[in-house]
PDB file of C-alpha atoms in Angstrom:
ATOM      1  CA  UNK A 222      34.630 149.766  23.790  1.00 51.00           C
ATOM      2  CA  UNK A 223      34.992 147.947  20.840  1.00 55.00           C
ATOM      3  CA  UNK A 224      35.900 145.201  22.195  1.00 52.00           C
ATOM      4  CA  UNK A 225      33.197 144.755  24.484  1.00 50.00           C
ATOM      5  CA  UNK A 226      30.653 144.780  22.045  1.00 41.00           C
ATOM      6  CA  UNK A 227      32.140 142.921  19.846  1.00 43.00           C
ATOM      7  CA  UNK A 228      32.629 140.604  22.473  1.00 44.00           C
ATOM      8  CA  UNK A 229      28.578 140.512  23.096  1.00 39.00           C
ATOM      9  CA  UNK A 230      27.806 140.065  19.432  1.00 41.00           C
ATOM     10  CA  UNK A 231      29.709 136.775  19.508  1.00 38.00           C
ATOM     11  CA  UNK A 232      28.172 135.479  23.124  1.00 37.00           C
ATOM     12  CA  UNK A 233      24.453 136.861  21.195  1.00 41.00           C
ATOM     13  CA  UNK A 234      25.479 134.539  17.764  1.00 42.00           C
ATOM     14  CA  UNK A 235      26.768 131.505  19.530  1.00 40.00           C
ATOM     15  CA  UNK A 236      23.199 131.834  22.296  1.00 42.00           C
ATOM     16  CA  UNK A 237      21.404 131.511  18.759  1.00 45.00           C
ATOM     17  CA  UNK A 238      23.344 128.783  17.199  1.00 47.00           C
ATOM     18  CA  UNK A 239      22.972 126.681  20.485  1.00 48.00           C
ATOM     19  CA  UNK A 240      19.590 127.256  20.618  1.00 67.00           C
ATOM     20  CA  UNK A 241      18.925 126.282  16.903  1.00 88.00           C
ATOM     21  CA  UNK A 242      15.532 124.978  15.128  1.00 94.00           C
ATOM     22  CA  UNK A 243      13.454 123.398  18.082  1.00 96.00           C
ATOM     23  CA  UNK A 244      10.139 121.264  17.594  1.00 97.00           C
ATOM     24  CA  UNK A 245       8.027 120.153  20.370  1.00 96.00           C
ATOM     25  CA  UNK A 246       5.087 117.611  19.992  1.00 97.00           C
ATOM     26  CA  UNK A 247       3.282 118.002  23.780  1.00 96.00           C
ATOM     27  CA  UNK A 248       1.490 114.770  23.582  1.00 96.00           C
ATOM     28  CA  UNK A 249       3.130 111.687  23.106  1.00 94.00           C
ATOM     29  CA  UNK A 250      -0.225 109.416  22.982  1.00 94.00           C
ATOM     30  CA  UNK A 251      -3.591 111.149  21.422  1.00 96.00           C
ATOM     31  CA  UNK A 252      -6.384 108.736  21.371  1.00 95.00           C
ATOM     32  CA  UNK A 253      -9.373 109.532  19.252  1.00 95.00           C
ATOM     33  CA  UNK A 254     -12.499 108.101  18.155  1.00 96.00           C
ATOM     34  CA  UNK A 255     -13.408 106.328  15.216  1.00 96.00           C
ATOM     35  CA  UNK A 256     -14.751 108.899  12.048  1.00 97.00           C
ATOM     36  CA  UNK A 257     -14.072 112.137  15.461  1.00 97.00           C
ATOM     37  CA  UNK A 258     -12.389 114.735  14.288  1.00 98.00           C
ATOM     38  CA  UNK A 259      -8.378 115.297  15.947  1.00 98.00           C
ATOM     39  CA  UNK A 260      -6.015 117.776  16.457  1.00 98.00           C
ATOM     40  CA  UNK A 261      -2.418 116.378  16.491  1.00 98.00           C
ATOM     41  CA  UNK A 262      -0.640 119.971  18.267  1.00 97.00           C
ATOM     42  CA  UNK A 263       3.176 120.598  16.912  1.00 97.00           C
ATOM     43  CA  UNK A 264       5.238 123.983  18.237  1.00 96.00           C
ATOM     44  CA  UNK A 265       8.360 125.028  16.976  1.00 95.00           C
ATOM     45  CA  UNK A 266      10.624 127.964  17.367  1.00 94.00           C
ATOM     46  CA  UNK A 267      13.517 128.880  15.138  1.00 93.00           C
ATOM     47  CA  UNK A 268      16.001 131.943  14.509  1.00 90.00           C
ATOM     48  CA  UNK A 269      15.396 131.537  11.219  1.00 90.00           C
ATOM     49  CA  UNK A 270      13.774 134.810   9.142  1.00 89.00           C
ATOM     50  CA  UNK A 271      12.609 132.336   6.047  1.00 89.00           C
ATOM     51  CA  UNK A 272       9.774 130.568   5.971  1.00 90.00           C
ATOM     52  CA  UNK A 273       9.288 126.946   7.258  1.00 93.00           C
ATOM     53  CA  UNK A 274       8.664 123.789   5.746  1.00 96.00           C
ATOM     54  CA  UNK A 275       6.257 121.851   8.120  1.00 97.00           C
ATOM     55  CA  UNK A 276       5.445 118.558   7.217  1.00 98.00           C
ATOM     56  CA  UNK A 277       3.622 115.549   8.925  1.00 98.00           C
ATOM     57  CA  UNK A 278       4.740 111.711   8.427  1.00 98.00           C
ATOM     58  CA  UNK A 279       2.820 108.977   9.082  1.00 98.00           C
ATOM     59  CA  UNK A 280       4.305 105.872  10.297  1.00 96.00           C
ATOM     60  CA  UNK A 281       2.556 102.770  11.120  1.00 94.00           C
ATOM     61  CA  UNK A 282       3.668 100.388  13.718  1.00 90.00           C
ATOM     62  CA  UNK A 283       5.943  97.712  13.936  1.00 88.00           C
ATOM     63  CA  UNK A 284       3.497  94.848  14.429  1.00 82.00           C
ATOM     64  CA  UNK A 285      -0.173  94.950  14.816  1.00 74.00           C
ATOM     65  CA  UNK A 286      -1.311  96.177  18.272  1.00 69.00           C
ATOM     66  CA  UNK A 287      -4.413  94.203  18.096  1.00 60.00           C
ATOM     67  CA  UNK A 288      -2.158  90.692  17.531  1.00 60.00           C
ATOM     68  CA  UNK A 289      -1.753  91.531  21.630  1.00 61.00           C
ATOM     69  CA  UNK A 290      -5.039  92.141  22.535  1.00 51.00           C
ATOM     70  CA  UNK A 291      -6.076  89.123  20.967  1.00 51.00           C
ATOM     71  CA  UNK A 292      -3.188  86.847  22.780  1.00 59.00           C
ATOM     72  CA  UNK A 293      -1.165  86.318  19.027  1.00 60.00           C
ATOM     73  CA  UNK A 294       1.869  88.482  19.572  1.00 59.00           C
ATOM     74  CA  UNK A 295       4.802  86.899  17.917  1.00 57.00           C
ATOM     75  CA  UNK A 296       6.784  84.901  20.952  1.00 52.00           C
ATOM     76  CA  UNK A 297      10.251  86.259  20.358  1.00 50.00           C
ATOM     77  CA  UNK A 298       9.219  89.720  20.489  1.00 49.00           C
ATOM     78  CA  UNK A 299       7.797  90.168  23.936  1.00 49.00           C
ATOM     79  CA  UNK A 300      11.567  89.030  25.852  1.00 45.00           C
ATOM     80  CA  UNK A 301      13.260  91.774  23.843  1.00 47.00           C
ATOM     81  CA  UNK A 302      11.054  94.050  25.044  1.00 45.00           C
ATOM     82  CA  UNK A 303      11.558  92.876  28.553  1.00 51.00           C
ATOM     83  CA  UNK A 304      15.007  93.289  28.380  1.00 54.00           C
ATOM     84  CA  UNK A 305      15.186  96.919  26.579  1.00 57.00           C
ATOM     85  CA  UNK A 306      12.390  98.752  28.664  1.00 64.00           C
ATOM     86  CA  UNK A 307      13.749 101.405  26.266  1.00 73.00           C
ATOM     87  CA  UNK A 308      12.360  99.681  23.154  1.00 75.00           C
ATOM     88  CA  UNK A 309       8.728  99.551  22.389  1.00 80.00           C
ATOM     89  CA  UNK A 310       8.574  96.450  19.775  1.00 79.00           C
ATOM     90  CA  UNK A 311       5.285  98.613  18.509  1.00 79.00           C
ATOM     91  CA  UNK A 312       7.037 101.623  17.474  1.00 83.00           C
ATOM     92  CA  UNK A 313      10.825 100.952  17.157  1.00 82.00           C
ATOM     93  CA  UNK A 314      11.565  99.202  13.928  1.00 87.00           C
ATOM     94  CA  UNK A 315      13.594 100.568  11.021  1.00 87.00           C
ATOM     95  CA  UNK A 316      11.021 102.309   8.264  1.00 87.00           C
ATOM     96  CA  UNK A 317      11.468  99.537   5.500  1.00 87.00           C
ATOM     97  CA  UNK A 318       9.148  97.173   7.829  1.00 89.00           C
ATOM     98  CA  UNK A 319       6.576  99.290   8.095  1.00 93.00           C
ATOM     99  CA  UNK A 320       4.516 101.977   6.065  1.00 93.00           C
ATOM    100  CA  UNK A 321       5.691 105.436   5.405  1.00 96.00           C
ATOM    101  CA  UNK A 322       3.535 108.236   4.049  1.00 97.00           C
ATOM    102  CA  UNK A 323       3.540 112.215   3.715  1.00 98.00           C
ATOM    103  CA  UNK A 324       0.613 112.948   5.225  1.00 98.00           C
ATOM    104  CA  UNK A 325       0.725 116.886   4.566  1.00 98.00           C
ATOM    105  CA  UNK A 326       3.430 119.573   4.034  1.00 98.00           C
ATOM    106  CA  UNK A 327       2.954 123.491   4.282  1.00 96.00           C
ATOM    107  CA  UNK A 328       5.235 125.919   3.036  1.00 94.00           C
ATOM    108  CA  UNK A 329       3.780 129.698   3.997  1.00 90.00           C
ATOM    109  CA  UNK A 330      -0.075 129.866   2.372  1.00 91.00           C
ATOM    110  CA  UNK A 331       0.913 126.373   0.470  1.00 94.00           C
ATOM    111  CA  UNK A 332      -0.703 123.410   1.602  1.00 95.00           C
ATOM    112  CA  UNK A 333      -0.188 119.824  -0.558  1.00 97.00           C
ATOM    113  CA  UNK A 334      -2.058 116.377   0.501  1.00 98.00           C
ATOM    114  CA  UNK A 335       0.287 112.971   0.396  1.00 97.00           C
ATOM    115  CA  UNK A 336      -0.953 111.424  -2.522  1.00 96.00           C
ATOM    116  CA  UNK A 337      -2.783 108.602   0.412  1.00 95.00           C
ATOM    117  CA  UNK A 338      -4.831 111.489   1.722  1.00 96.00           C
ATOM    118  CA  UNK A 339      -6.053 113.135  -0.764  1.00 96.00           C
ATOM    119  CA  UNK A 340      -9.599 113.872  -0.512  1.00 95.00           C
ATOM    120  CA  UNK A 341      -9.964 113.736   3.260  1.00 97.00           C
ATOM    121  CA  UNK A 342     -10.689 116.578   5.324  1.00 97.00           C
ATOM    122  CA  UNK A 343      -6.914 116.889   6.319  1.00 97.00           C
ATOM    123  CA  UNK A 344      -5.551 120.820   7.057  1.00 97.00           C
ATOM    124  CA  UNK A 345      -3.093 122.773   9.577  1.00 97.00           C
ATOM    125  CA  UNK A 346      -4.590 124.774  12.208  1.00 93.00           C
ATOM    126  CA  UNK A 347      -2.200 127.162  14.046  1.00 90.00           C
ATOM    127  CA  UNK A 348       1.157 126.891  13.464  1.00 86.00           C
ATOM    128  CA  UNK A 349       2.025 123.727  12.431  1.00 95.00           C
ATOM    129  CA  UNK A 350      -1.049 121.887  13.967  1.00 97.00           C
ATOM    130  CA  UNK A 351      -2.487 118.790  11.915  1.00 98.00           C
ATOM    131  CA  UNK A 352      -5.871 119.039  11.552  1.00 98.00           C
ATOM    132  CA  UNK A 353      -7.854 115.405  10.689  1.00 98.00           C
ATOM    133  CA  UNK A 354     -11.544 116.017   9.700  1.00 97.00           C
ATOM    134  CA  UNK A 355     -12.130 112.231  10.380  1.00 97.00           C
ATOM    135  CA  UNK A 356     -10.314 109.344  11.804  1.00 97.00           C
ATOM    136  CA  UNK A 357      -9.927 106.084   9.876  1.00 95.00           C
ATOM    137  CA  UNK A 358      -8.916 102.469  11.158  1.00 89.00           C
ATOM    138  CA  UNK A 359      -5.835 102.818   8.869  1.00 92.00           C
ATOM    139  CA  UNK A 360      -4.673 106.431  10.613  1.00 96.00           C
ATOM    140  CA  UNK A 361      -3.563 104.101  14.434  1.00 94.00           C
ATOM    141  CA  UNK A 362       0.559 105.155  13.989  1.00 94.00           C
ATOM    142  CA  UNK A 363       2.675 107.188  14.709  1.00 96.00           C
ATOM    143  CA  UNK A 364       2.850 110.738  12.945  1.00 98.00           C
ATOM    144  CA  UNK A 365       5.915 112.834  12.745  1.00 98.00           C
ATOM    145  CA  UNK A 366       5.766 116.734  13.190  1.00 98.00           C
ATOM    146  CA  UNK A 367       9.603 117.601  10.861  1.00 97.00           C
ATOM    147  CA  UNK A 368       9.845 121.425  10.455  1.00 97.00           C
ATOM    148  CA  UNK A 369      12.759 122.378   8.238  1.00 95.00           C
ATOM    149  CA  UNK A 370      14.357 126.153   7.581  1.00 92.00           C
ATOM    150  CA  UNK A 371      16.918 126.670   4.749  1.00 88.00           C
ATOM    151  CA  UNK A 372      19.175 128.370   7.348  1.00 88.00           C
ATOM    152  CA  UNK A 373      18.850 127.426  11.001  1.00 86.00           C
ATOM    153  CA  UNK A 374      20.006 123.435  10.400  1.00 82.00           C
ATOM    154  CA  UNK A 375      21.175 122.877  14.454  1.00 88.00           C
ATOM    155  CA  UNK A 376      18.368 121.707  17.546  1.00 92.00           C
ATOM    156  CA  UNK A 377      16.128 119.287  16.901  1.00 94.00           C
ATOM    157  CA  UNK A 378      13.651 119.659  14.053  1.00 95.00           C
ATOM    158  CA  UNK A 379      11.203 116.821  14.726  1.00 96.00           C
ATOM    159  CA  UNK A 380       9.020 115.343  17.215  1.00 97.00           C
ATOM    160  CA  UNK A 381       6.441 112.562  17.035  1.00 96.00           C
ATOM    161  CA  UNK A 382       2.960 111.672  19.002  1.00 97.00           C
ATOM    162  CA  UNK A 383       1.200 108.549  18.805  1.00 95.00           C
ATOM    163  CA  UNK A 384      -2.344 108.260  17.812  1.00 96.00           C
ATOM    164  CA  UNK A 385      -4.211 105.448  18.617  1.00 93.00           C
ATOM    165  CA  UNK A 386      -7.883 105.114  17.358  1.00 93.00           C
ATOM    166  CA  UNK A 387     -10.650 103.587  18.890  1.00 91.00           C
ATOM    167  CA  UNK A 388     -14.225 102.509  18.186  1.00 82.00           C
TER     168      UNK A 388
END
């Protein structure tokens, strides 16, 4: 007998370590208009009894999306891009060529601005929902959803949607 349950106590622990910290973004494109207010959704589960750390990165892109739309993107980039169909020459570019901000970070009732948005009408909504009162020209990127536990460290704890603002 006490075998067996031992024996389901280990098959329960090792169901929970697989499973892990897991952080889902739903959207992978939002598109909002210019000074509209936009809900950027972020779910996460965890076996974790501490509180989360949610936080929200902003990352802008690679290379200016308008440069395209105006018929100046750079030459060499657009045959890369061919032959990856993987690789987006917008979004995938290592962080020290483009901008990288904390937008906002919650921890329980605890809610602190990145020093860049301080002032706007940025807050969470449910769960670990990013709330932006209004959209600037500036806030086109991508923004990361990381959600962080001091004792569930396996899965995948972050996920990213890109928002894209129009006028």
């Amino acid at each position: 007998m006490d075998r067996i349950l031992l024996g389901w106590i280990v098959l329960f622990w090792v169901t929970a370590v697989a499973e892990g910290l897991q952080v889902i973004v739903p959207e992978r494109t939002k598109k909002a208009m210019l000074f509209q207010p936009i809900v950027l959704s972020c779910r996460f589960s965890t076996s974790s009894q501490q509180p989360a750390v949610i936080q929200w990165k902003f990352k802008s892109y690679c290379q200016d999306r308008m440069k395209e739309a105006l018929g100046m993107a750079t030459a060499g980039v657009q045959p890369l891009s061919k032959r990856n169909l993987e690789w987006d020459p917008y979004l995938d570019c290592v962080d020290s060529r483009r901008t990288v901000r904390v937008v906002a970070s919650k921890q329980g009732a605890v809610v602190t601005l990145g020093e860049f948005y301080r002032g706007r009408d940025i807050t969470f909504g449910e769960g670990a929902e990013l709330k932006i009162g209004k959209v600037m020209w500036g806030d086109s990127g991508l923004y990361y959803c990381i959600v962080t536990t001091p004792d569930d460290v396996e899965g995948k704890n972050e996920d990213s949607v890109e928002l894209l603002v129009l006028e």
